[in-house]
């Protein structure tokens, strides 16, 4: 929406062609780079830089948005430094990251920092009700447990599997009694993250592979000349994307578990503003097994 405001002749009306195409990701002057792999490579950054030099075709600006700028490799970041220090006068770079400290200091020092507000629970809930077909109970639940993350809220609200997986993950927090159960829980977490990543990626992977094979067959060239290298490259990329998914899944599972410890602290401090309303009784029982210090160190670990 910020990019739309810059290319729109009325500072972001939200309805004109410019605004609409920016928001759907098809505007000719706005490039959105969303890495699927573990890191953003120097090669990819160089391609972005080359394209960023083009003059904008319709509006006053060419805009390059890098999502997950915290995933820039060191060489990629270095490749970007000179460009963001002296960008083309008509080009704007938007580097997005979860927090400022996730971005390397050399990049940070050459950027202007904009802190975006986390949307409130109510606005996430309203968003879900207008943009998805979920009922109000599900919307309220998803808005509460996603803690202001709209994408995650939408995913939880509309995905039955995600809801049951979340339940399984949270149940783990209550199974921790000794070292043995901790190890079991950890390996269970890893397995779940892996299964989830594989089921999410396998369909896309085989589709991409098929497309590549078809493309080579279409040219009449055999797969041996060049084609096999292209396939190897694709497989490498896909593997990196799957590893990335596994880590993302683990990350969100741990965040889910952290909400349990958060709720324990909230309950102990005498408030009932807990996130996991459905697990209220369990959360109330949990402190009996845990010392406050253990809860805190549990939170820190996550
Ligand atoms: Zn507009």
mmCIF file with all atom_site columns, N, CA and C in Angstrom, residues 201-214 234 238:
data_model
loop_
_atom_site.group_PDB
_atom_site.id
_atom_site.type_symbol
_atom_site.label_atom_id
_atom_site.label_alt_id
_atom_site.label_comp_id
_atom_site.label_asym_id
_atom_site.label_entity_id
_atom_site.label_seq_id
_atom_site.pdbx_PDB_ins_code
_atom_site.Cartn_x
_atom_site.Cartn_y
_atom_site.Cartn_z
_atom_site.occupancy
_atom_site.B_iso_or_equiv
_atom_site.pdbx_formal_charge
_atom_site.auth_seq_id
_atom_site.auth_comp_id
_atom_site.auth_asym_id
_atom_site.auth_atom_id
_atom_site.pdbx_PDB_model_num
ATOM 1  N N  . UNK A 1 201 ? 5.551  -28.608 -0.141  1.00 0.00 ? 201 UNK A N  1
ATOM 2  C CA . UNK A 1 201 ? 6.458  -28.346 -1.260  1.00 0.00 ? 201 UNK A CA 1
ATOM 3  C C  . UNK A 1 201 ? 6.428  -29.391 -2.363  1.00 0.00 ? 201 UNK A C  1
ATOM 4  N N  . UNK A 1 202 ? 6.037  -30.629 -2.016  1.00 0.00 ? 202 UNK A N  1
ATOM 5  C CA . UNK A 1 202 ? 6.245  -31.699 -2.998  1.00 0.00 ? 202 UNK A CA 1
ATOM 6  C C  . UNK A 1 202 ? 5.434  -31.479 -4.267  1.00 0.00 ? 202 UNK A C  1
ATOM 7  N N  . UNK A 1 203 ? 4.207  -31.000 -4.097  1.00 0.00 ? 203 UNK A N  1
ATOM 8  C CA . UNK A 1 203 ? 3.367  -30.789 -5.282  1.00 0.00 ? 203 UNK A CA 1
ATOM 9  C C  . UNK A 1 203 ? 3.985  -29.735 -6.202  1.00 0.00 ? 203 UNK A C  1
ATOM 10 N N  . UNK A 1 204 ? 4.399  -28.630 -5.591  1.00 0.00 ? 204 UNK A N  1
ATOM 11 C CA . UNK A 1 204 ? 5.000  -27.560 -6.383  1.00 0.00 ? 204 UNK A CA 1
ATOM 12 C C  . UNK A 1 204 ? 6.286  -28.037 -7.053  1.00 0.00 ? 204 UNK A C  1
ATOM 13 N N  . UNK A 1 205 ? 7.093  -28.798 -6.299  1.00 0.00 ? 205 UNK A N  1
ATOM 14 C CA . UNK A 1 205 ? 8.359  -29.282 -6.835  1.00 0.00 ? 205 UNK A CA 1
ATOM 15 C C  . UNK A 1 205 ? 8.173  -30.122 -8.088  1.00 0.00 ? 205 UNK A C  1
ATOM 16 N N  . UNK A 1 206 ? 7.228  -31.092 -8.023  1.00 0.00 ? 206 UNK A N  1
ATOM 17 C CA . UNK A 1 206 ? 7.102  -31.981 -9.174  1.00 0.00 ? 206 UNK A CA 1
ATOM 18 C C  . UNK A 1 206 ? 6.512  -31.224 -10.362 1.00 0.00 ? 206 UNK A C  1
ATOM 19 N N  . UNK A 1 207 ? 5.680  -30.216 -10.083 1.00 0.00 ? 207 UNK A N  1
ATOM 20 C CA . UNK A 1 207 ? 5.131  -29.410 -11.169 1.00 0.00 ? 207 UNK A CA 1
ATOM 21 C C  . UNK A 1 207 ? 6.252  -28.646 -11.881 1.00 0.00 ? 207 UNK A C  1
ATOM 22 N N  . UNK A 1 208 ? 7.135  -28.022 -11.083 1.00 0.00 ? 208 UNK A N  1
ATOM 23 C CA . UNK A 1 208 ? 8.239  -27.259 -11.670 1.00 0.00 ? 208 UNK A CA 1
ATOM 24 C C  . UNK A 1 208 ? 9.145  -28.155 -12.498 1.00 0.00 ? 208 UNK A C  1
ATOM 25 N N  . UNK A 1 209 ? 9.407  -29.347 -11.967 1.00 0.00 ? 209 UNK A N  1
ATOM 26 C CA . UNK A 1 209 ? 10.294 -30.283 -12.652 1.00 0.00 ? 209 UNK A CA 1
ATOM 27 C C  . UNK A 1 209 ? 9.693  -30.683 -13.993 1.00 0.00 ? 209 UNK A C  1
ATOM 28 N N  . UNK A 1 210 ? 8.400  -30.940 -13.968 1.00 0.00 ? 210 UNK A N  1
ATOM 29 C CA . UNK A 1 210 ? 7.694  -31.350 -15.184 1.00 0.00 ? 210 UNK A CA 1
ATOM 30 C C  . UNK A 1 210 ? 7.764  -30.227 -16.224 1.00 0.00 ? 210 UNK A C  1
ATOM 31 N N  . UNK A 1 211 ? 7.545  -28.986 -15.760 1.00 0.00 ? 211 UNK A N  1
ATOM 32 C CA . UNK A 1 211 ? 7.585  -27.844 -16.681 1.00 0.00 ? 211 UNK A CA 1
ATOM 33 C C  . UNK A 1 211 ? 8.953  -27.729 -17.346 1.00 0.00 ? 211 UNK A C  1
ATOM 34 N N  . UNK A 1 212 ? 9.984  -27.908 -16.524 1.00 0.00 ? 212 UNK A N  1
ATOM 35 C CA . UNK A 1 212 ? 11.343 -27.787 -17.050 1.00 0.00 ? 212 UNK A CA 1
ATOM 36 C C  . UNK A 1 212 ? 11.614 -28.879 -18.072 1.00 0.00 ? 212 UNK A C  1
ATOM 37 N N  . UNK A 1 213 ? 11.207 -30.108 -17.744 1.00 0.00 ? 213 UNK A N  1
ATOM 38 C CA . UNK A 1 213 ? 11.416 -31.219 -18.669 1.00 0.00 ? 213 UNK A CA 1
ATOM 39 C C  . UNK A 1 213 ? 10.671 -30.973 -19.975 1.00 0.00 ? 213 UNK A C  1
ATOM 40 N N  . UNK A 1 214 ? 9.433  -30.515 -19.861 1.00 0.00 ? 214 UNK A N  1
ATOM 41 C CA . UNK A 1 214 ? 8.644  -30.219 -21.059 1.00 0.00 ? 214 UNK A CA 1
ATOM 42 C C  . UNK A 1 214 ? 9.318  -29.154 -21.911 1.00 0.00 ? 214 UNK A C  1
ATOM 43 N N  . UNK A 1 234 ? 17.586 -26.779 -10.407 1.00 0.00 ? 234 UNK A N  1
ATOM 44 C CA . UNK A 1 234 ? 16.227 -26.667 -9.881  1.00 0.00 ? 234 UNK A CA 1
ATOM 45 C C  . UNK A 1 234 ? 16.086 -27.484 -8.603  1.00 0.00 ? 234 UNK A C  1
ATOM 46 N N  . UNK A 1 238 ? 15.006 -26.239 -4.953  1.00 0.00 ? 238 UNK A N  1
ATOM 47 C CA . UNK A 1 238 ? 13.846 -26.797 -4.263  1.00 0.00 ? 238 UNK A CA 1
ATOM 48 C C  . UNK A 1 238 ? 14.233 -27.305 -2.885  1.00 0.00 ? 238 UNK A C  1
#
